Coordinates of C-alpha atoms and ligand atoms in Angstrom, one line a residue:
M1 CA 25.4 -21.4 -19.8
R2 CA 22.3 -19.6 -18.9
A3 CA 22.6 -16.4 -17.0
V4 CA 20.4 -15.7 -14.0
I5 CA 18.8 -12.3 -14.3
E6 CA 17.0 -10.6 -11.5
L7 CA 13.9 -8.7 -12.6
K8 CA 12.4 -6.3 -10.1
V9 CA 8.6 -6.4 -10.1
K10 CA 6.7 -3.1 -9.9
P11 CA 4.8 -2.8 -6.6
K12 CA 1.3 -3.1 -8.1
Y13 CA 2.1 -6.3 -9.8
R14 CA 3.8 -8.1 -6.9
A15 CA 0.6 -9.7 -5.6
N16 CA 0.1 -11.3 -9.0
Y17 CA 3.4 -13.1 -8.9
K18 CA 2.9 -14.1 -5.3
N19 CA -0.5 -15.5 -6.4
N20 CA 1.0 -17.8 -9.1
Y21 CA 0.2 -15.6 -12.2
P22 CA 2.4 -17.4 -14.8
L23 CA 3.0 -14.8 -17.6
I24 CA 5.8 -12.3 -17.2
N25 CA 4.7 -9.0 -18.7
K26 CA 7.2 -6.3 -19.6
D27 CA 4.9 -3.7 -18.0
A28 CA 5.3 -5.4 -14.6
I29 CA 9.0 -5.1 -14.6
L30 CA 11.0 -2.1 -13.3
N31 CA 14.3 -3.0 -15.0
P32 CA 13.6 -4.7 -18.3
E33 CA 16.8 -3.3 -19.7
V34 CA 18.8 -6.0 -17.9
L35 CA 17.2 -8.7 -20.2
E36 CA 19.8 -10.1 -22.5
R37 CA 19.6 -13.5 -24.0
E38 CA 16.4 -15.6 -24.6
G39 CA 16.5 -18.7 -22.5
D40 CA 18.1 -17.0 -19.5
I41 CA 16.6 -17.8 -16.1
L42 CA 14.7 -15.0 -14.6
H43 CA 14.2 -14.4 -10.9
L44 CA 11.2 -12.2 -10.1
V45 CA 12.0 -10.2 -7.0
G46 CA 10.4 -7.5 -4.9
E47 CA 11.7 -4.9 -2.5
N48 CA 15.0 -6.0 -0.8
N49 CA 15.3 -8.8 -3.5
Q50 CA 12.5 -10.8 -1.9
F51 CA 12.0 -13.9 -4.1
F52 CA 8.6 -14.4 -5.8
A53 CA 9.1 -16.7 -8.7
K54 CA 11.5 -18.2 -11.2
G55 CA 11.0 -18.5 -15.0
Y56 CA 12.7 -18.0 -18.4
Y57 CA 13.1 -15.2 -20.8
G58 CA 11.3 -15.8 -24.1
E59 CA 9.7 -13.0 -26.2
Q60 CA 6.2 -13.7 -27.3
N61 CA 3.4 -11.4 -28.4
K62 CA 1.9 -12.2 -25.0
G63 CA 4.8 -11.3 -22.8
I64 CA 8.5 -11.7 -22.2
G65 CA 8.5 -15.1 -20.6
W66 CA 6.8 -17.5 -18.2
V67 CA 7.1 -18.4 -14.5
L68 CA 8.2 -22.0 -14.1
T69 CA 8.4 -22.4 -10.3
H70 CA 7.9 -20.6 -7.0
K71 CA 10.6 -22.6 -5.3
K72 CA 13.8 -20.7 -5.1
E73 CA 15.9 -23.8 -4.9
E74 CA 14.3 -25.7 -7.8
Q75 CA 16.6 -25.9 -10.8
I76 CA 15.3 -25.5 -14.3
D77 CA 17.1 -28.6 -15.6
F78 CA 16.3 -31.9 -17.2
T79 CA 14.6 -33.2 -14.1
F80 CA 12.3 -30.2 -14.1
F81 CA 11.2 -30.9 -17.7
K82 CA 10.9 -34.6 -17.0
T83 CA 8.6 -34.0 -14.0
K84 CA 6.3 -31.6 -15.8
M85 CA 6.1 -33.6 -19.0
V86 CA 5.6 -37.0 -17.3
E87 CA 2.9 -35.6 -15.2
A88 CA 1.2 -34.2 -18.3
I89 CA 1.6 -37.5 -20.2
N90 CA 0.1 -39.4 -17.3
K91 CA -2.9 -37.1 -17.2
R92 CA -3.6 -38.0 -20.8
Q93 CA -3.7 -41.8 -20.3
V94 CA -7.4 -42.0 -21.2
F95 CA -6.6 -40.4 -24.5
Y96 CA -3.7 -42.8 -25.2
E97 CA -6.0 -45.7 -24.4
D98 CA -8.9 -44.5 -26.4
K99 CA -9.4 -46.7 -29.5
N100 CA -11.5 -44.1 -31.3
T101 CA -9.2 -41.1 -30.9
N102 CA -5.5 -40.9 -31.6
A103 CA -5.0 -37.1 -32.0
F104 CA -4.8 -35.0 -28.8
R105 CA -2.8 -32.5 -26.9
V106 CA -0.2 -34.0 -24.6
F107 CA 1.3 -30.8 -23.2
N108 CA -0.6 -27.5 -23.0
G109 CA 1.9 -24.7 -22.1
E110 CA 1.3 -22.9 -18.8
G111 CA -1.7 -25.2 -18.2
D112 CA 0.9 -28.0 -17.7
G113 CA 3.5 -25.8 -16.0
I114 CA 5.6 -24.6 -18.9
G115 CA 4.3 -21.6 -20.9
G116 CA 5.3 -21.3 -24.5
L117 CA 5.5 -25.0 -25.2
T118 CA 2.8 -27.3 -26.5
I119 CA 3.0 -30.9 -27.7
D120 CA 0.4 -32.6 -29.7
Y121 CA 0.1 -36.3 -30.6
F122 CA -1.1 -37.5 -34.0
A123 CA -1.3 -41.2 -34.5
G124 CA 2.3 -42.1 -33.6
F125 CA 3.8 -38.7 -34.3
Y126 CA 4.6 -35.9 -31.8
L127 CA 4.4 -32.2 -32.8
I128 CA 6.1 -29.7 -30.6
N129 CA 5.2 -26.0 -30.9
W130 CA 7.8 -23.6 -29.6
Y131 CA 6.4 -20.1 -29.1
S132 CA 9.7 -18.3 -28.4
A133 CA 13.4 -18.5 -29.1
G134 CA 13.7 -18.7 -25.3
V135 CA 11.7 -21.9 -24.8
Y136 CA 13.5 -23.4 -27.9
T137 CA 16.8 -23.3 -25.9
F138 CA 15.3 -26.2 -23.9
K139 CA 14.8 -28.4 -26.9
D140 CA 17.4 -31.0 -25.9
Q141 CA 15.6 -31.6 -22.6
V142 CA 12.2 -31.8 -24.1
I143 CA 13.3 -34.3 -26.8
R144 CA 15.1 -36.4 -24.2
V145 CA 11.9 -36.7 -22.1
L146 CA 10.0 -37.8 -25.1
D147 CA 12.7 -40.3 -26.0
D148 CA 12.7 -41.7 -22.5
H149 CA 8.9 -41.8 -21.9
V150 CA 6.9 -42.3 -25.0
Q151 CA 7.1 -44.2 -28.3
Y152 CA 6.9 -42.5 -31.6
Q153 CA 7.6 -42.8 -35.3
A154 CA 8.8 -39.3 -35.5
I155 CA 8.9 -35.9 -33.8
Y156 CA 8.1 -32.7 -35.7
E157 CA 8.2 -29.1 -34.6
K158 CA 6.9 -25.7 -35.4
K159 CA 9.0 -22.7 -34.5
R160 CA 6.5 -20.0 -34.0
F161 CA 8.8 -17.1 -33.3
D162 CA 10.0 -15.1 -36.2
T163 CA 10.2 -11.4 -35.7
K164 CA 6.4 -11.1 -36.0
G165 CA 5.8 -14.0 -33.6
T166 CA 4.6 -16.2 -36.4
Y167 CA 5.6 -19.6 -37.8
M168 CA 9.0 -19.9 -39.5
D169 CA 8.8 -21.9 -42.6
D170 CA 11.3 -24.7 -42.3
D171 CA 11.8 -28.5 -42.5
D172 CA 9.8 -29.3 -39.4
F173 CA 11.2 -32.9 -39.0
V174 CA 13.2 -33.3 -35.8
K175 CA 14.0 -37.0 -35.5
G176 CA 12.7 -40.6 -35.9
T177 CA 11.4 -42.0 -39.2
R178 CA 9.9 -39.4 -41.5
G179 CA 6.2 -39.7 -42.0
E180 CA 4.3 -40.0 -45.2
F181 CA 1.7 -37.4 -45.3
P182 CA -1.2 -37.2 -44.9
V183 CA -1.2 -39.2 -41.8
I184 CA -4.8 -40.3 -41.1
V185 CA -5.8 -39.7 -37.5
K186 CA -9.0 -40.7 -35.8
E187 CA -11.1 -38.6 -33.6
N188 CA -14.2 -40.2 -32.1
G189 CA -14.0 -42.7 -35.0
V190 CA -13.9 -39.9 -37.7
N191 CA -10.9 -39.8 -40.0
Y192 CA -8.9 -36.6 -40.5
A193 CA -5.9 -36.0 -42.8
V194 CA -3.0 -34.4 -41.1
Y195 CA 0.2 -32.9 -42.6
L196 CA 3.0 -32.2 -40.1
N197 CA 5.5 -30.8 -42.5
D198 CA 3.5 -28.4 -44.6
G199 CA 3.4 -25.0 -43.0
A200 CA 2.0 -23.6 -39.7
M201 CA -1.4 -25.4 -39.7
V202 CA -1.7 -29.2 -39.9
G203 CA -5.2 -29.7 -41.2
I204 CA -7.2 -30.0 -38.0
F205 CA -7.6 -27.9 -34.8
L206 CA -7.7 -30.4 -31.9
D207 CA -9.3 -27.9 -29.6
Q208 CA -12.7 -28.3 -31.4
R209 CA -12.9 -32.0 -30.9
D210 CA -16.0 -31.8 -28.5
V211 CA -17.7 -29.4 -30.8
R212 CA -17.2 -31.6 -33.9
E213 CA -18.6 -34.5 -31.8
A214 CA -21.6 -32.5 -30.7
I215 CA -22.3 -31.5 -34.3
R216 CA -22.1 -35.1 -35.5
V217 CA -24.1 -36.7 -32.7
K218 CA -26.6 -34.0 -31.7
Y219 CA -27.1 -31.3 -34.2
A220 CA -26.5 -32.2 -37.9
K221 CA -29.1 -34.8 -38.7
G222 CA -31.3 -33.8 -41.7
K223 CA -29.9 -30.2 -41.8
K224 CA -28.6 -28.0 -44.6
V225 CA -25.3 -26.8 -43.1
L226 CA -23.2 -23.8 -43.9
N227 CA -19.6 -24.0 -42.6
T228 CA -17.9 -20.6 -42.8
F229 CA -14.1 -20.1 -42.5
S230 CA -14.1 -23.8 -43.2
Y231 CA -10.3 -24.4 -43.7
T232 CA -10.1 -28.2 -44.4
G233 CA -13.8 -28.7 -43.8
A234 CA -13.5 -30.6 -40.5
F235 CA -16.9 -29.4 -39.2
S236 CA -18.5 -30.2 -42.6
V237 CA -17.2 -33.8 -42.4
A238 CA -18.6 -34.1 -38.8
A239 CA -21.9 -32.7 -40.0
A240 CA -22.1 -35.0 -43.1
L241 CA -21.3 -38.1 -40.9
G242 CA -24.0 -37.0 -38.5
G243 CA -26.6 -37.1 -41.3
A244 CA -26.7 -33.6 -42.7
K245 CA -28.7 -33.3 -45.8
K246 CA -26.0 -31.1 -47.4
T247 CA -23.0 -29.2 -46.4
T248 CA -21.5 -26.0 -47.9
S249 CA -18.0 -25.0 -46.9
V250 CA -16.8 -21.5 -47.5
D251 CA -13.2 -20.4 -47.2
L252 CA -11.0 -17.8 -48.9
A253 CA -8.1 -20.0 -49.4
K254 CA -7.9 -21.9 -52.7
R255 CA -6.4 -25.0 -51.0
S256 CA -9.7 -25.5 -49.1
K257 CA -11.3 -27.2 -52.1
R258 CA -8.7 -29.9 -52.4
K259 CA -8.2 -30.2 -48.6
T260 CA -12.0 -30.5 -48.0
A261 CA -12.4 -33.1 -50.8
E262 CA -9.7 -35.1 -49.1
Q263 CA -11.3 -35.0 -45.7
F264 CA -14.6 -36.2 -47.2
S265 CA -13.0 -38.9 -49.3
I266 CA -11.0 -40.5 -46.4
N267 CA -14.4 -40.9 -44.6
G268 CA -16.0 -42.5 -47.6
I269 CA -18.4 -39.6 -48.1
A270 CA -19.5 -39.0 -51.7
D271 CA -19.1 -35.3 -52.4
N272 CA -22.2 -34.9 -54.6
K273 CA -24.0 -33.4 -51.6
Q274 CA -21.1 -31.3 -50.4
D275 CA -20.1 -27.9 -51.8
T276 CA -16.8 -26.2 -51.2
I277 CA -16.8 -22.6 -52.3
V278 CA -13.6 -20.4 -52.4
M279 CA -14.9 -17.0 -51.5
D280 CA -14.7 -14.3 -48.8
V281 CA -17.3 -15.2 -46.2
F282 CA -18.7 -11.6 -46.2
D283 CA -19.3 -11.8 -50.0
Y284 CA -20.9 -15.2 -49.6
F285 CA -23.4 -13.8 -47.1
K286 CA -24.4 -11.1 -49.6
Y287 CA -24.7 -13.8 -52.3
A288 CA -26.8 -16.0 -50.1
R289 CA -29.1 -13.2 -49.2
R290 CA -29.5 -12.1 -52.8
H291 CA -30.5 -15.6 -53.7
N292 CA -32.8 -16.0 -50.7
M293 CA -30.8 -19.0 -49.5
K294 CA -31.4 -20.2 -45.9
F295 CA -29.6 -22.8 -43.8
D296 CA -30.7 -25.0 -40.9
M297 CA -27.3 -24.7 -39.3
V298 CA -24.5 -22.2 -39.7
I299 CA -21.0 -22.7 -38.2
L300 CA -19.0 -19.5 -37.6
D301 CA -15.4 -20.1 -36.7
P302 CA -13.3 -17.2 -37.9
P303 CA -9.6 -16.6 -37.1
S304 CA -9.1 -13.8 -34.5
F305 CA -7.3 -11.8 -37.1
A306 CA -7.2 -12.2 -40.9
R307 CA -6.1 -9.9 -43.6
S308 CA -7.5 -10.5 -47.1
K309 CA -7.1 -8.4 -50.2
K310 CA -10.2 -6.5 -49.5
R311 CA -10.4 -6.2 -45.7
T312 CA -8.8 -6.9 -42.4
F313 CA -11.0 -9.0 -40.1
R314 CA -10.7 -8.5 -36.3
V315 CA -12.9 -10.5 -34.1
A316 CA -13.7 -7.8 -31.6
K317 CA -14.7 -5.3 -34.3
D318 CA -16.3 -7.6 -36.9
Y319 CA -17.9 -10.5 -35.0
P320 CA -21.2 -8.7 -34.2
A321 CA -21.8 -8.0 -38.0
L322 CA -20.9 -11.6 -38.7
I323 CA -23.6 -12.9 -36.3
K324 CA -26.2 -10.5 -37.8
D325 CA -25.4 -11.7 -41.3
T326 CA -25.7 -15.2 -40.1
I327 CA -29.0 -14.7 -38.4
S328 CA -30.4 -13.3 -41.7
I329 CA -29.7 -16.6 -43.5
T330 CA -30.6 -19.0 -40.8
E331 CA -34.0 -20.7 -40.8
K332 CA -36.4 -20.3 -37.9
N333 CA -35.5 -23.0 -35.4
G334 CA -32.1 -23.2 -37.1
I335 CA -28.8 -23.5 -35.2
I336 CA -25.9 -21.1 -35.2
I337 CA -22.6 -22.4 -33.8
A338 CA -20.5 -19.4 -33.0
S339 CA -16.9 -19.9 -32.0
T340 CA -14.0 -17.7 -31.2
N341 CA -10.4 -18.4 -30.2
N342 CA -9.7 -14.8 -29.2
A343 CA -8.2 -14.9 -25.7
S344 CA -9.1 -11.3 -24.9
L345 CA -12.8 -11.8 -25.6
D346 CA -14.4 -13.5 -22.6
M347 CA -17.5 -15.7 -22.6
K348 CA -19.6 -12.9 -21.1
K349 CA -18.7 -10.4 -23.8
F350 CA -19.1 -13.1 -26.5
R351 CA -22.6 -13.9 -25.2
G352 CA -23.2 -10.1 -25.3
F353 CA -22.3 -10.1 -29.0
V354 CA -24.9 -12.7 -29.7
A355 CA -27.5 -10.9 -27.6
N356 CA -27.0 -7.6 -29.3
A357 CA -27.0 -9.1 -32.8
F358 CA -30.3 -10.9 -32.2
R359 CA -31.8 -7.8 -30.6
E360 CA -30.7 -5.6 -33.5
M361 CA -32.2 -8.1 -36.0
G362 CA -35.4 -8.3 -34.0
E363 CA -35.1 -12.1 -33.5
K364 CA -35.2 -14.4 -30.5
Y365 CA -32.8 -17.1 -29.5
N366 CA -31.9 -19.7 -26.9
I367 CA -28.4 -20.8 -26.0
L368 CA -28.5 -24.6 -26.1
E369 CA -25.0 -25.3 -25.1
E370 CA -21.6 -23.8 -24.4
F371 CA -18.1 -25.2 -25.0
S372 CA -14.7 -24.2 -23.9
L373 CA -11.4 -26.1 -24.3
P374 CA -11.5 -29.9 -24.1
K375 CA -10.0 -31.9 -21.2
D376 CA -6.6 -32.4 -22.9
F377 CA -6.1 -28.6 -23.1
H378 CA -5.3 -28.1 -19.5
V379 CA -5.8 -24.5 -18.3
D380 CA -3.9 -22.9 -15.5
R381 CA -6.5 -21.5 -13.2
N382 CA -4.3 -18.5 -12.4
F383 CA -4.3 -17.6 -16.1
P384 CA -7.9 -17.4 -17.4
H385 CA -6.6 -16.0 -20.6
G386 CA -5.3 -19.4 -21.5
N387 CA -8.9 -20.6 -21.7
Y388 CA -9.2 -19.0 -25.0
L389 CA -11.9 -21.1 -26.8
K390 CA -15.5 -20.1 -26.5
V391 CA -18.3 -21.8 -28.5
L392 CA -22.0 -21.0 -28.3
V393 CA -24.7 -23.3 -29.7
V394 CA -27.5 -20.9 -30.4
K395 CA -31.1 -21.7 -31.6
K396 CA -33.0 -19.1 -33.5
V397 CA -36.6 -19.3 -32.1
D398 CA -40.0 -17.7 -32.6
Ligands
SAH401 N1 -13.1 -23.6 -38.7 C1 -11.9 -24.2 -39.2 C2 -10.7 -23.4 -38.8 C3 -10.6 -22.1 -39.4 S1 -9.0 -21.5 -39.7 C4 -11.8 -25.6 -38.5 O1 -12.4 -25.9 -37.5 O2 -11.0 -26.4 -39.0 C5 -9.4 -20.0 -40.4 C6 -9.7 -20.1 -41.9 O3 -10.4 -18.8 -42.2 C7 -8.6 -20.2 -42.8 O4 -8.7 -21.4 -43.6 C8 -8.6 -18.9 -43.7 O5 -8.3 -19.2 -45.1 C9 -10.1 -18.5 -43.6 N2 -10.4 -17.1 -43.8 C10 -9.8 -16.0 -43.2 N3 -10.5 -14.9 -43.6 C11 -11.5 -15.3 -44.4 C12 -12.6 -14.6 -45.1 N4 -12.7 -13.3 -45.0 N5 -13.4 -15.3 -45.8 C13 -13.3 -16.7 -45.9 N6 -12.4 -17.4 -45.2 C14 -11.5 -16.7 -44.5

């Protein structure tokens, strides 16, 4: 049985919870010492136990749980999960019906009413991400809704809640018929190889779908493309299919060579015009400058935080230098695609990074286009932090 815990909200945070702010922060609570077991139901109350909201206890790096409802009488039971999940599934009907795309997000955490839970669809497979031990206690309900309302070959899961809040290595199979990986998914007609039982990352980041499409359709033609932090080379594949003259993918991880070759091969692209280089991006920039190499398009999509043998990369601290390095190896009239998934860096600040970098380099630019999360990544308008993706398409001009 779940206990019901009353959490008293500090006066200055009460307005937030009255106004539908979904994340429960420890800082906002007067009596966090009463928290006991993850998955317990939390009632957020004010003075005289005035009810504001109801949620669950689940420790994440972001907070200690999520608000689920503002109705005091609403139970957090199977019907609750069914209502939220069916609503989310219905909102994705255009994706389910799209013949050219069969990989998309079905449920996006607080954006669909349940923080800490995401569900992605990959060509007949569902992948559930659990972001806390608390939300994991609702597993039976979530699986039952999938059983009742969608068809699948199998369900997989990622438990992203070890003590450091990261992925726990495990057999990620939940139920159904085990897949044979890679599963080849389609995105706007492009193939991508996906592995659902091989660690935290599956081979493709669905939130960049619109950016890959723009690269392929609008920006890549005839260009010499450098894709940094390239992972499995998804942006390089999009560029090559869009008619790029050549792509160079740079990633520190050794696996990137084999993974990128696979993405090219399942799209029938010969790899004689595609390079994959296993190297620290910062070293590659030095190398490129030393050899006077220039590119017509450079894609920058670093992780928010990464530790390598030599250095620790933090977006807020290191992105400006990254853009400056990029400017120095981009041709005049070349394009820089700058992306960040750092929630605490908003678009205005990110644009500021670009502006400063160009000013310091004595170069001019235009912003051609901006992207944020695609339609299937619903954002809760009361939680702008959830709108974490920011992408700028920048042209270096005379
Ligand atoms: N842009 C990719 C996703 C990047 S994931 C895509 O759209 O699919 C982040 C990648 O950055 C990982 O593959 C990691 O190995 C790589 N990485 C982290 N630090 C790096 C560094 N200093 N140099 C090169 N690659 C790095």
